[in-house]
Coordinates of C-alpha atoms in Angstrom, one line a residue:
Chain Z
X1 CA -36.6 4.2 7.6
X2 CA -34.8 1.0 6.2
X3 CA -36.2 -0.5 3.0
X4 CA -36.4 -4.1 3.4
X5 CA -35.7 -4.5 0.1
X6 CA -33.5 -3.3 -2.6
X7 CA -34.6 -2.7 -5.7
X8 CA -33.5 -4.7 -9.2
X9 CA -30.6 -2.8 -10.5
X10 CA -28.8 -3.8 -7.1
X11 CA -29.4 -7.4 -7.2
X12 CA -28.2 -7.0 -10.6
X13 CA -25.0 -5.4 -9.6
X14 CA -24.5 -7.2 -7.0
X15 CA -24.4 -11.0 -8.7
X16 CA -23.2 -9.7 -12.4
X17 CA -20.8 -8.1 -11.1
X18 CA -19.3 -11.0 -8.7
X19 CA -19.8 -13.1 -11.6
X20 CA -17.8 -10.8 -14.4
X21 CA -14.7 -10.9 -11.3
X22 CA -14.5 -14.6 -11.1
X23 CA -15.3 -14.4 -14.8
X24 CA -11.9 -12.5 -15.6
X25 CA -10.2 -14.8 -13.4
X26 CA -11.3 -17.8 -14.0
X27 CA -10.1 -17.1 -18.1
X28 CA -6.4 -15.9 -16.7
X29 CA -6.2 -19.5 -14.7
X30 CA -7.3 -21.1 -18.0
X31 CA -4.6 -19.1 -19.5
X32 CA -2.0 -19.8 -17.5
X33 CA -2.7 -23.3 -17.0
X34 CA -2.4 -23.5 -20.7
X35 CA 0.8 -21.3 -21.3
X36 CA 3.6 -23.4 -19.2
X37 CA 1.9 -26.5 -21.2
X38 CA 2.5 -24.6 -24.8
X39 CA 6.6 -23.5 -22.8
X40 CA 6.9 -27.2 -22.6
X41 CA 5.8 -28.4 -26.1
X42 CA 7.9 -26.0 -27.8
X43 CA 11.3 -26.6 -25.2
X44 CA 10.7 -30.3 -26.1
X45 CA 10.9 -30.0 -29.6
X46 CA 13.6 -27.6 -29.5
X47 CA 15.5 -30.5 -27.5
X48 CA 14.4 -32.8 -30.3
X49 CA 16.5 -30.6 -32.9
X50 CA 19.6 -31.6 -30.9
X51 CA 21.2 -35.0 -31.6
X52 CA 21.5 -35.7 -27.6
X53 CA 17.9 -35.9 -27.1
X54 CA 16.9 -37.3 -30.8
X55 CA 16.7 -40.5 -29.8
X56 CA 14.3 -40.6 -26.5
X57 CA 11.6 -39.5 -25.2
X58 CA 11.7 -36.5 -22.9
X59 CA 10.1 -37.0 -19.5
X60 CA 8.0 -33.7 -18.3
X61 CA 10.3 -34.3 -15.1
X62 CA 13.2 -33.8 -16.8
X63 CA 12.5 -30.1 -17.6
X64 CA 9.9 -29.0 -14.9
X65 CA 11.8 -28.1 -11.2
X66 CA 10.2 -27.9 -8.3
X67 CA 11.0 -24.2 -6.3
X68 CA 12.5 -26.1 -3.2
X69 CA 14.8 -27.5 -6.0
X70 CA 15.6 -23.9 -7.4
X71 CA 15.9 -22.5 -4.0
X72 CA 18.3 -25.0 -3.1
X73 CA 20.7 -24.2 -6.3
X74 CA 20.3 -20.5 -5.6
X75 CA 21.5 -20.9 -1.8
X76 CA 24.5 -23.1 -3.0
X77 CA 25.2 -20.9 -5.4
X78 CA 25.2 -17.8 -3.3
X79 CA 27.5 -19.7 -0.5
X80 CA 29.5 -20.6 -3.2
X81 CA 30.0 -17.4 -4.2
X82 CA 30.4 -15.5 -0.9
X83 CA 32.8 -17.7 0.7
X84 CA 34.9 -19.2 -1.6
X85 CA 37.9 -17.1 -0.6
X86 CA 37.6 -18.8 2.7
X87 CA 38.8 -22.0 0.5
X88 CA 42.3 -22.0 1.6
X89 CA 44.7 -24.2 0.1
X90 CA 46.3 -24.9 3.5
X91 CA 49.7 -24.5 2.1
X92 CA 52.0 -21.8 4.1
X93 CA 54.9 -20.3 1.9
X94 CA 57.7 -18.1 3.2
X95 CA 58.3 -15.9 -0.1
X96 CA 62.1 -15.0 -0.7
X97 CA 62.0 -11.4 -0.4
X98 CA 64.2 -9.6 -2.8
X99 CA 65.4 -6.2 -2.8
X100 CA 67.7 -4.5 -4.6
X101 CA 70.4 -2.5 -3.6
X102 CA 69.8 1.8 -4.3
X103 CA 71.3 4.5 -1.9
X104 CA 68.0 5.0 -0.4
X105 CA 67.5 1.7 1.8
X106 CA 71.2 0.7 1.8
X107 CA 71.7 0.0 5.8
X108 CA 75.3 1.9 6.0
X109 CA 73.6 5.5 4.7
X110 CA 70.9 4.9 7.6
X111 CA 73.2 4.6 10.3
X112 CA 74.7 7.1 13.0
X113 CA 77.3 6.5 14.8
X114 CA 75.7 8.4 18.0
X115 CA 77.9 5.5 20.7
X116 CA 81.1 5.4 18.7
X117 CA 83.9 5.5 21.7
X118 CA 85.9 8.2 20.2
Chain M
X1 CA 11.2 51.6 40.8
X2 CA 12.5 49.9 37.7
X3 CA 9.7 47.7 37.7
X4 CA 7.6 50.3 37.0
X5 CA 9.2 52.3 34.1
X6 CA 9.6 48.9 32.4
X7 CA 6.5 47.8 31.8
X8 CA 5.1 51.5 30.2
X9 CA 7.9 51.1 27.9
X10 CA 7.1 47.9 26.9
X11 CA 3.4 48.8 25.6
X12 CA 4.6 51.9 24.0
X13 CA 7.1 49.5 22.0
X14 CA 4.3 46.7 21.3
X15 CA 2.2 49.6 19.9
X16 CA 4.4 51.3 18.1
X17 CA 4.9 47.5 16.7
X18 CA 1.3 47.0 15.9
X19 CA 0.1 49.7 14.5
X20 CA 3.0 51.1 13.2
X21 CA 3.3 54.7 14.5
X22 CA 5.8 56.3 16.1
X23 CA 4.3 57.9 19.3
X24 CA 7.5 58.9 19.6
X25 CA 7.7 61.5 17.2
X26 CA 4.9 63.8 18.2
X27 CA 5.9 63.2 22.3
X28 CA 3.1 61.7 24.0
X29 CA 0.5 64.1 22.8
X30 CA 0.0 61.8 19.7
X31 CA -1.1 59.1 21.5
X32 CA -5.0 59.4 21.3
X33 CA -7.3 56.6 22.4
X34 CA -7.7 55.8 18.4
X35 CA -4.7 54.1 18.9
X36 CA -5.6 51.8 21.8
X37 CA -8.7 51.0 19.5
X38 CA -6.6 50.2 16.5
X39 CA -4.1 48.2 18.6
X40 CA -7.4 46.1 20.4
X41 CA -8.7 45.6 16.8
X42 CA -5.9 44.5 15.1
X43 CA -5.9 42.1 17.8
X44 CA -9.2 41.2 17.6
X45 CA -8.4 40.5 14.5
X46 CA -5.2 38.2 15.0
X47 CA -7.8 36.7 17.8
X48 CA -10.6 36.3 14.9
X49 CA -7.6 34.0 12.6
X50 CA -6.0 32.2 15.0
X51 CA -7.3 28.3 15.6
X52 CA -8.4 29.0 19.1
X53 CA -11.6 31.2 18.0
X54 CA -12.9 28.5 15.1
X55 CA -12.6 25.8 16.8
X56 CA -15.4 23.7 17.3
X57 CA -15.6 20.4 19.5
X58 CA -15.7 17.9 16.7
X59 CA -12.0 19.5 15.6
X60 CA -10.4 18.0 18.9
X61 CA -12.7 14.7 18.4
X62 CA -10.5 14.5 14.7
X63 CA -7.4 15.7 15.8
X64 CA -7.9 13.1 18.9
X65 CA -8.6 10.3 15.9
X66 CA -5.6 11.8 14.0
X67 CA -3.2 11.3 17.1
X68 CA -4.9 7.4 18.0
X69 CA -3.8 6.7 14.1
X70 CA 0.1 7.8 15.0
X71 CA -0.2 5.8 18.2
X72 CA -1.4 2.7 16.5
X73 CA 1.5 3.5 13.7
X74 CA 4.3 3.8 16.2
X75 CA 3.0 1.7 19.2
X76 CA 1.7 -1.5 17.4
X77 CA 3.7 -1.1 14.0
X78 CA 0.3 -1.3 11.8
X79 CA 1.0 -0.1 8.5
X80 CA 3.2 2.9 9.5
X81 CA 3.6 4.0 6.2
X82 CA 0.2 4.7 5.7
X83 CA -0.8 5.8 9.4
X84 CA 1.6 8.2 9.8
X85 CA 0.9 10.4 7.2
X86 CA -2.8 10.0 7.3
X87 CA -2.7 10.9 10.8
X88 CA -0.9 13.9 10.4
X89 CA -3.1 14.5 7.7
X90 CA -5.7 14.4 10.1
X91 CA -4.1 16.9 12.4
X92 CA -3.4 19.5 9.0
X93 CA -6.9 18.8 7.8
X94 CA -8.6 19.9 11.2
X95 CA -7.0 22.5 12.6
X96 CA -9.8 25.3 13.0
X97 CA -9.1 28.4 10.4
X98 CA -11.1 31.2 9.4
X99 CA -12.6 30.3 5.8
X100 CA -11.9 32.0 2.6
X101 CA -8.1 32.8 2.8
X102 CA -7.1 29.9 0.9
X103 CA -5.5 27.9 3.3
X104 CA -8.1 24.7 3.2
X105 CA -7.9 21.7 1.9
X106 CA -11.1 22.5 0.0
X107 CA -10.6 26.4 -0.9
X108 CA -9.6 26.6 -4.2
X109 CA -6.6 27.7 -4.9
X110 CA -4.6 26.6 -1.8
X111 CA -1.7 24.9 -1.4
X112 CA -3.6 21.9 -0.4
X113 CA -6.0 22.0 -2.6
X114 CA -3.3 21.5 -5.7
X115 CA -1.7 18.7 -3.5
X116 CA -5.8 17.5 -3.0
X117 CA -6.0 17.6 -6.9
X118 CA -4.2 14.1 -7.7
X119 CA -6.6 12.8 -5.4
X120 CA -9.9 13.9 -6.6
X121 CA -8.6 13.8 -10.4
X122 CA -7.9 9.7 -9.4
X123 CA -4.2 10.4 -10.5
X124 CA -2.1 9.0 -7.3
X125 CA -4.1 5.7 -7.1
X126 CA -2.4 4.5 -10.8
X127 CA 1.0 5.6 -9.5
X128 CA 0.9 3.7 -6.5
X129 CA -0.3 0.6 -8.6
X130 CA 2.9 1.1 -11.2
X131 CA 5.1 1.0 -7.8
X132 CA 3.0 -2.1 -6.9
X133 CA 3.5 -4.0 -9.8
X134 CA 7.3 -3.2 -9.9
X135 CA 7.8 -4.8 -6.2
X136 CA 5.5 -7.8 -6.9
X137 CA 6.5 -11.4 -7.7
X138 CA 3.8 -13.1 -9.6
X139 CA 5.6 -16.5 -9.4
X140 CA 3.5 -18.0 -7.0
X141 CA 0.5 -17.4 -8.8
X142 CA 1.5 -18.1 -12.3
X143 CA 2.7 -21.6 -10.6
X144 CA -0.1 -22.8 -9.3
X145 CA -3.0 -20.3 -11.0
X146 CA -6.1 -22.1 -9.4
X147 CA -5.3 -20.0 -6.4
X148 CA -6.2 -17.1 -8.4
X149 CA -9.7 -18.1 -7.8
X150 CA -9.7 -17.6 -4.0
X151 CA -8.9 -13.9 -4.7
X152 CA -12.4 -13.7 -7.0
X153 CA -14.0 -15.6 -4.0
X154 CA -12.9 -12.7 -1.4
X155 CA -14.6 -9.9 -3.8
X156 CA -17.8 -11.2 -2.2
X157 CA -16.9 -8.8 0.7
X158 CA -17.5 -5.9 -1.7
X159 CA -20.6 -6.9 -3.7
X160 CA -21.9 -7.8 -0.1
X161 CA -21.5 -4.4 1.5
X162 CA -22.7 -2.9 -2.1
X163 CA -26.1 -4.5 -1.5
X164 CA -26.0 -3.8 2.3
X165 CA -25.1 -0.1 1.4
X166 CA -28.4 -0.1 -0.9
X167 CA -30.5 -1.7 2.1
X168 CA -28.8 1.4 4.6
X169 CA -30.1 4.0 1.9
X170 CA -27.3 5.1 0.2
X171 CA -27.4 6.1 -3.1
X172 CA -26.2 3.7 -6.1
X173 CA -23.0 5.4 -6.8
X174 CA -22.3 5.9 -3.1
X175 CA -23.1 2.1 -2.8
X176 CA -21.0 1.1 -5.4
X177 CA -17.7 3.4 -3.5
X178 CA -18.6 2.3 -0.3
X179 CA -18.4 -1.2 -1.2
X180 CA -15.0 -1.1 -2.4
X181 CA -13.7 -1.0 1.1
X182 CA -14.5 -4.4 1.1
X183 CA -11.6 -5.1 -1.2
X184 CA -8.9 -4.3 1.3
X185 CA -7.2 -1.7 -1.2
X186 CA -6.8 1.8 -0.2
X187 CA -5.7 3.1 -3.8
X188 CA -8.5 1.1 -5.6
X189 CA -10.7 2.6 -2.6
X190 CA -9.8 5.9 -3.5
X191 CA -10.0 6.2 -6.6
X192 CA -13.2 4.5 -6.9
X193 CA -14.9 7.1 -4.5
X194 CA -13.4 9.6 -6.7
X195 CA -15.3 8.7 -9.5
X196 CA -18.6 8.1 -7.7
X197 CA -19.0 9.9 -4.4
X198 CA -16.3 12.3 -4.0
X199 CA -18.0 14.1 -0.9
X200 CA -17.6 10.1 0.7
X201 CA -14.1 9.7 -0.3
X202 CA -12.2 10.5 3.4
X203 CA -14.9 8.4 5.5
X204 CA -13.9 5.8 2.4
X205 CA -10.5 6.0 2.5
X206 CA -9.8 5.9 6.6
X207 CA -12.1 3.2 7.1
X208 CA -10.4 1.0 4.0
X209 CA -7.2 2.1 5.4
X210 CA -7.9 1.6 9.2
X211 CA -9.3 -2.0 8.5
X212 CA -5.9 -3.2 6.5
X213 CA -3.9 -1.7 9.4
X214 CA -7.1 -3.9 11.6
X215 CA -6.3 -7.1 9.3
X216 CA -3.8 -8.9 11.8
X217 CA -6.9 -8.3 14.5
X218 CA -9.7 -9.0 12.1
X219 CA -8.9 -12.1 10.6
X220 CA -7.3 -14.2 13.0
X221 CA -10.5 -15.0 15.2
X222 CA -12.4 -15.7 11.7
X223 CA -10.0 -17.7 10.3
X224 CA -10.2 -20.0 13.5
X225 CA -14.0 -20.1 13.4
X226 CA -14.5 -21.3 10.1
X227 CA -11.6 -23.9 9.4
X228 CA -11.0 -26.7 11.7
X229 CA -7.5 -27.6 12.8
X230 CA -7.2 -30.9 10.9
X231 CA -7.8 -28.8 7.5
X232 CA -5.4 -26.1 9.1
X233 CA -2.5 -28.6 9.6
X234 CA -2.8 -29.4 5.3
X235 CA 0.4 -28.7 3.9
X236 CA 0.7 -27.7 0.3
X237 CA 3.0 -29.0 -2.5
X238 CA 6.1 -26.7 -2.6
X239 CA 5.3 -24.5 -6.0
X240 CA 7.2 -25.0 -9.1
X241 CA 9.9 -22.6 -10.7
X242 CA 8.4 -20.4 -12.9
X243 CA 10.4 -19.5 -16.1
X244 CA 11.8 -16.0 -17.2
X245 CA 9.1 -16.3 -20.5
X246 CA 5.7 -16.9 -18.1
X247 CA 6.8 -13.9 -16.1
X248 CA 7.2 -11.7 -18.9
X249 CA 4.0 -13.2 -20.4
X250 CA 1.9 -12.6 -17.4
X251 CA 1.4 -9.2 -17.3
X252 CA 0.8 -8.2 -20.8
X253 CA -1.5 -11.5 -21.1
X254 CA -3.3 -10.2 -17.9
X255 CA -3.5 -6.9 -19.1
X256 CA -5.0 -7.2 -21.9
X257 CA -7.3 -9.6 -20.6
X258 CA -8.7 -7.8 -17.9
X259 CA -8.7 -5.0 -19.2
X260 CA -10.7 -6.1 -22.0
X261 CA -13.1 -7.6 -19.6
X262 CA -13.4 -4.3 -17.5
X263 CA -12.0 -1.4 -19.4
X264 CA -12.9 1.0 -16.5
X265 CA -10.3 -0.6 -14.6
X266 CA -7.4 0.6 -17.1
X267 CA -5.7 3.3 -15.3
X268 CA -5.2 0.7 -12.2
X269 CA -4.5 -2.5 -13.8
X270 CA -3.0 -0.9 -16.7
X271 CA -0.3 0.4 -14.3
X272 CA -0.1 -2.6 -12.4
X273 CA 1.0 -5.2 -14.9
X274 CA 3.0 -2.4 -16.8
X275 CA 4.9 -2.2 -13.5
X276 CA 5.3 -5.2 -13.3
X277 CA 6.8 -5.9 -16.5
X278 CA 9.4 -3.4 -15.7
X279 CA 10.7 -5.6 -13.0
X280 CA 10.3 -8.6 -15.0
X281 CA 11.6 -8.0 -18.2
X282 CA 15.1 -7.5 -16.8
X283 CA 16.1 -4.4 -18.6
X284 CA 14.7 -1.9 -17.2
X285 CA 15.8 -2.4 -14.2
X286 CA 16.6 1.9 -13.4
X287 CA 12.7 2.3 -14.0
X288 CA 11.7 -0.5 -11.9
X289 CA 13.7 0.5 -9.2
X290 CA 12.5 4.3 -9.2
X291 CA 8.5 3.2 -9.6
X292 CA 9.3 0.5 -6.6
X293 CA 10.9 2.8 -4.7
X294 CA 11.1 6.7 -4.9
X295 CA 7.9 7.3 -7.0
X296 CA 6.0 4.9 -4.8
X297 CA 7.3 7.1 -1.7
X298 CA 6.6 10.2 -3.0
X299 CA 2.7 9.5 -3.9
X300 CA 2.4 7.8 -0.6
X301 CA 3.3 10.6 1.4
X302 CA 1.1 13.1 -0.5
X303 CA -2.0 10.8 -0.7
X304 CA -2.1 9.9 2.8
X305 CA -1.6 13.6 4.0
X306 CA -3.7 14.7 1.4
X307 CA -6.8 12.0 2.2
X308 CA -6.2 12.6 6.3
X309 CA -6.4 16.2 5.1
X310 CA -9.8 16.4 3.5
X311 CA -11.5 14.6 6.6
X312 CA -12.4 18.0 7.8
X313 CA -15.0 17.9 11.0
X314 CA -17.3 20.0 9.6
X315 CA -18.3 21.3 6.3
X316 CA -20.9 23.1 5.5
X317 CA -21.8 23.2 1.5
X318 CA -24.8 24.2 -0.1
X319 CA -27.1 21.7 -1.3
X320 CA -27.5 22.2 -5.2
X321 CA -30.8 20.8 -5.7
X322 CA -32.5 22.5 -2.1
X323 CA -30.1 25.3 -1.8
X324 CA -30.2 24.7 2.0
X325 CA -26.5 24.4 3.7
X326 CA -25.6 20.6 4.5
X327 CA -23.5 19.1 6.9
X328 CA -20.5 17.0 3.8
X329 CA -17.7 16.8 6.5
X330 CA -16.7 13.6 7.8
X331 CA -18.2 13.7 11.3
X332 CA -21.9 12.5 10.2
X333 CA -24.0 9.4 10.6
X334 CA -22.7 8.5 7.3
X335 CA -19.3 7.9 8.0
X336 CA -20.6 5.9 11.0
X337 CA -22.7 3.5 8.6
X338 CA -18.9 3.4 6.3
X339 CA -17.3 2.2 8.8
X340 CA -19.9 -0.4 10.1
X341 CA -20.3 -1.7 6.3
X342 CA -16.5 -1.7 6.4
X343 CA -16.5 -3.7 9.0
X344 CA -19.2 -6.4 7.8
X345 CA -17.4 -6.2 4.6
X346 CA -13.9 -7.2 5.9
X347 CA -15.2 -10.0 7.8
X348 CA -17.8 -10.9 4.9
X349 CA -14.7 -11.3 2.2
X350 CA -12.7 -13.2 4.8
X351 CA -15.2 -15.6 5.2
X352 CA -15.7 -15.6 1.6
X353 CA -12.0 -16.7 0.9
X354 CA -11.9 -19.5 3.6
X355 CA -14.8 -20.9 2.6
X356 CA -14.4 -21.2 -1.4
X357 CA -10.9 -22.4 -0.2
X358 CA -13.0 -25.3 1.6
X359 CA -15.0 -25.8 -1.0
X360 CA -12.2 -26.1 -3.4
X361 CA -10.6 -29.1 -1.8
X362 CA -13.7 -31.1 -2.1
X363 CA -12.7 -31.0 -5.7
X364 CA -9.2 -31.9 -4.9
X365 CA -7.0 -34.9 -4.4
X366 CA -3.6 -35.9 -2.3
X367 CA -1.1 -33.2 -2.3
X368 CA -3.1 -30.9 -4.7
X369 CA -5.3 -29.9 -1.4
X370 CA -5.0 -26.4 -0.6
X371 CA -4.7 -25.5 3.3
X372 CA -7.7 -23.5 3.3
X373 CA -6.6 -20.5 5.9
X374 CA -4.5 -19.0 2.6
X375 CA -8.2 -18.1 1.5
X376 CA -8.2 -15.6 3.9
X377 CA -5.5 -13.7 1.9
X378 CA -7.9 -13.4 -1.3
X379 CA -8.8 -9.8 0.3
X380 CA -5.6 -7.8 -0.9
X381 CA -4.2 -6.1 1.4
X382 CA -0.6 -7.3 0.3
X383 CA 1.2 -8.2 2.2
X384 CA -0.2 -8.0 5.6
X385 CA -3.1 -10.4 4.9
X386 CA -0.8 -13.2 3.5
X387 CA 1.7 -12.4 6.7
X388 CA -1.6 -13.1 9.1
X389 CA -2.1 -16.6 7.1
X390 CA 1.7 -17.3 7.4
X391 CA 1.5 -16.9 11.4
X392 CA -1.9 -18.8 11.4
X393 CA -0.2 -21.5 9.3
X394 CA 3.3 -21.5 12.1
X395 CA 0.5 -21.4 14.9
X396 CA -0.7 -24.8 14.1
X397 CA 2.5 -26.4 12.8
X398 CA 5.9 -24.8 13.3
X399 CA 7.1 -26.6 9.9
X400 CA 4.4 -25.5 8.1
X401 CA 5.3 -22.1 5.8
X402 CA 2.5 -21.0 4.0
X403 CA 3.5 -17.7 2.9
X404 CA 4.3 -18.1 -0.8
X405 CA 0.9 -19.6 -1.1
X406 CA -0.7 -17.0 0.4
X407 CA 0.6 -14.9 -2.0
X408 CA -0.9 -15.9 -4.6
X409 CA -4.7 -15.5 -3.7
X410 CA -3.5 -12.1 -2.4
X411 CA -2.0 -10.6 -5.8
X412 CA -5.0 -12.2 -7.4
X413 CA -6.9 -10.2 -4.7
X414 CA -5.3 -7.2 -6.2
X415 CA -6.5 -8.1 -9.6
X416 CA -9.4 -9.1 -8.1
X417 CA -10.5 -5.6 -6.6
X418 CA -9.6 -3.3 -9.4
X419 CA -11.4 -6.0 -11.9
X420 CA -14.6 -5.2 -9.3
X421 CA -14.0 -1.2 -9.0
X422 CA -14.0 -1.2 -12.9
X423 CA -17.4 -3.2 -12.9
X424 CA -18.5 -1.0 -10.5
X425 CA -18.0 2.2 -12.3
X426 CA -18.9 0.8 -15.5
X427 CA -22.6 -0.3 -14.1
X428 CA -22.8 3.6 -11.9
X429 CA -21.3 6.0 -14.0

């Protein structure tokens, strides 16, 4: 048997509840939408303390960067990073190579005369 | 002729194994026919334990549903982590075994039953959210957080099957667990069930868990039913770089928020945005790592065993209130109506997503307009939901990546669900 109906404490549930979920949310967007505003304020007049910026106006642009910005940085900064040693300066040097003389590489005491004609 | 002095030897030697006496020693005179009836007993016995002589039909029916979940993990890759183990589970939960020797999952004192305990005490559901916080990037949400809505408008799915659980004749509480399903979260299933139908908790937890594996199935044709290409094709303003400070602030702002709101829901958002801080606050990096990573593993593996395990065929238990012996095991006609409701519910929060998504960009102007198909993602099975709008997205336009937005609706969709389950068991309890 399937009641056609259910009763009040389910209808209750049912929209309070969905209502208390977007509710919550709905107060974290307001939140956050409010927070990087407050970031901004206070970055600005931090700027403001320093003599570069005490004399203009500081555009929101100038501070806020877009992710495709950022992601752009980050991948020039890890190529940078990674294959710098493949910067070469092109230049090919023949070093002098010194050694100096002991008993144990002179060329005489490494020789035998095995093919001497006697 | 060797032949035939073999094979005497040999049963004097399995008897003298099995019943321990040495026929030997009194020659063959000691060998009365009380020993043939120990030996047949004793292996009437060994007949009486062994799998063969408890099982019942609906075992293989499990233990074929146990080995379809492995297929589907290895075969088509859905959710391996979580198939796998609940499969076997499956397998461990219903092999047939003679009752009261402490080997079930439900015979207090077992091995299982300790490893069940974390389970049905609602303890691995809180660890699995601190691992899901640490691994988590909120960025995309705290840079555009009117997507957070879309992963409110997805909770319809749960409320939905809440009130369709009522109409089926369920029970409040049983209601209220059933209806989690529709929030796409396994732990959040779990540990809601827990609380308010524990004898409903494995139908709960394979149906939530075999719909998120279902999700690139499920959603697709419902995403293409209820947005039209044009709306598809939108592409969304690339989000903006989130600082160090908002990602430190976001989880102990949405902590105590929430939780405020919905105290029930401590234990799963209160590990979820402590988890997250650990990753974000950049020095505590060692702890981040091991909730993200080992801890995370460890509770997977014994909650999926551990939920596949209690999915038992059959179990008889006695009624409290009638005293008469009940069928609580998970082959019933209730478990069939949870994983209908599961169904509707899944497609219900879906639908809800795309269509507040729709209704959204009435609202919105120019390059604010949201492609609508990352509504679909609101339902929080991270990150397979968000993947499925990302392929949508690619389907229609090639250029178009949709991924980081989806990811926001479906972290809020996280939020979302545990906000609900608190609700839940705050109005049940």
């Amino acid at each position: 048997m399937i009641p056609a109906f259910v009763d009040n404490e389910t209808w209750t549930i049912t929209i309070l509840g969905w209502l208390i979920v977007f509710a919550a949310l709905i107060f974290l967007v307001g939140i956050f939408l409010v927070v990087p505003r407050l970031i901004l304020w206070s970055t600005k007049r931090a700027l403001r303390k320093k003599s570069k910026y005490s004399n203009r106006e500081i555009k929101d642009e100038e501070l806020i960067l877009s992710g495709e910005i950022n992601a752009a940085i980050a991948l020039a900064l890890y190529l940078y990073f990674n294959e710098i040693h493949d910067e070469e300066s092109n230049i090919i040097t023949i070093k002098e190579v010194r050694r100096r003389y002991s008993p144990w590489n002179s060329k005489l005491y490494g020789m035998n005369n095995v093919n001497f004609p006697r | 002729m060797i032949k035939s002095f073999k094979l005497p030897l040999l049963l004097l030697l399995f008897m003298f194994l099995l019943t321990g006496t040495n026929v030997f020693a009194g020659g063959f005179d000691s060998m009365k026919p009380e020993i043939f009836e120990k030996a047949w007993e004793g292996l009437a016995k060994f007949w009486n334990f062994t799998g063969f002589a408890n099982a019942h039909y609906t075992n293989f029916i499990m233990i074929a549903v146990g080995l379809f979940f492995i297929f589907l993990a290895i075969r088509y890759d859905y959710e391996p982590l979580l198939l796998i183990p609940i499969g076997v589970g499956i397998l461990i939960g219903n092999v047939p075994f003679l009752a009261g020797n402490k080997i079930g999952l439900y015979e207090e004192g077992s091995v299982l039953n300790y490893l069940y305990f974390g389970v049905r005490q609602g303890i691995y559901p809180p660890l699995i959210f601190l691992g899901i916080g640490a691994m988590t990037d909120f960025s995309s949400l705290i840079s555009n957080p009117k997507l957070m809505i879309l992963g409110a408008a997805a909770q319809v799915g749960i409320f939905a099957t809440f009130w369709g659980a009522a109409i089926l004749g369920f029970m409040p509480a049983e209601s209220g667990a059933i209806a989690i399903i529709g929030g796409a979260d396994g732990p959040t299933a779990i540990f809601l069930s827990s609380k308010l139908a524990p004898h409903l908790m494995g139908a709960i937890a394979i149906a939530a868990y075999s719909y998120m594996a279902l999700v690139p199935v499920i959603q697709p044709p419902i995403m293409r039913l209820l947005v039209p290409k044009k709306e598809r094709l939108i592409k969304m303003k690339p989000p903006r770089a989130v600082s160090k400070l908002e990602k430190i602030l976001f989880p102990i702002i949405g902590l105590l928020l929430t939780t405020f709101i919905s105290p029930s829901a401590l234990p799963l958002l209160g590990m979820l945005f402590f988890g997250n801080l650990l990753k974000e606050s950049g020095v505590t990096e060692r702890l981040a790592d091991t909730a993200r990573n080992s801890l995370i593993n460890i509770v997977t593996i014994l909650l999926g065993v551990t939920v596949g395990a209690s999915t038992q065929a059959v179990r008889m238990v006695t009624d409290p209130d009638t005293g008469e012996l009940i069928n609580k095991g998970f082959l019933s006609p209730d478990s069939i109506k949870i994983f209908a409701l599961g169904a509707i519910s899944f497609v219900v929060a879906t639908a809800g997503g795309l269509i507040f998504a729709r209704i959204m960009n009435l609202f919105l102007k120019g390059d604010n307009r949201i492609n609508p198909l990352i509504g679909a993602a609101g339902v929080s099975a991270v990150p397979d939901s968000a993947r499925v709008v990302q392929n949508e997205g690619l389907k229609c336009d090639p250029t178009n990546h949709l991924l980081m937005h989806a990811m926001a609706p479906n972290v809020s969709g996280v939020i979302g669900s545990a906000v609900a389950a608190g609700i839940l068991l705050a109005f049940l309890m």
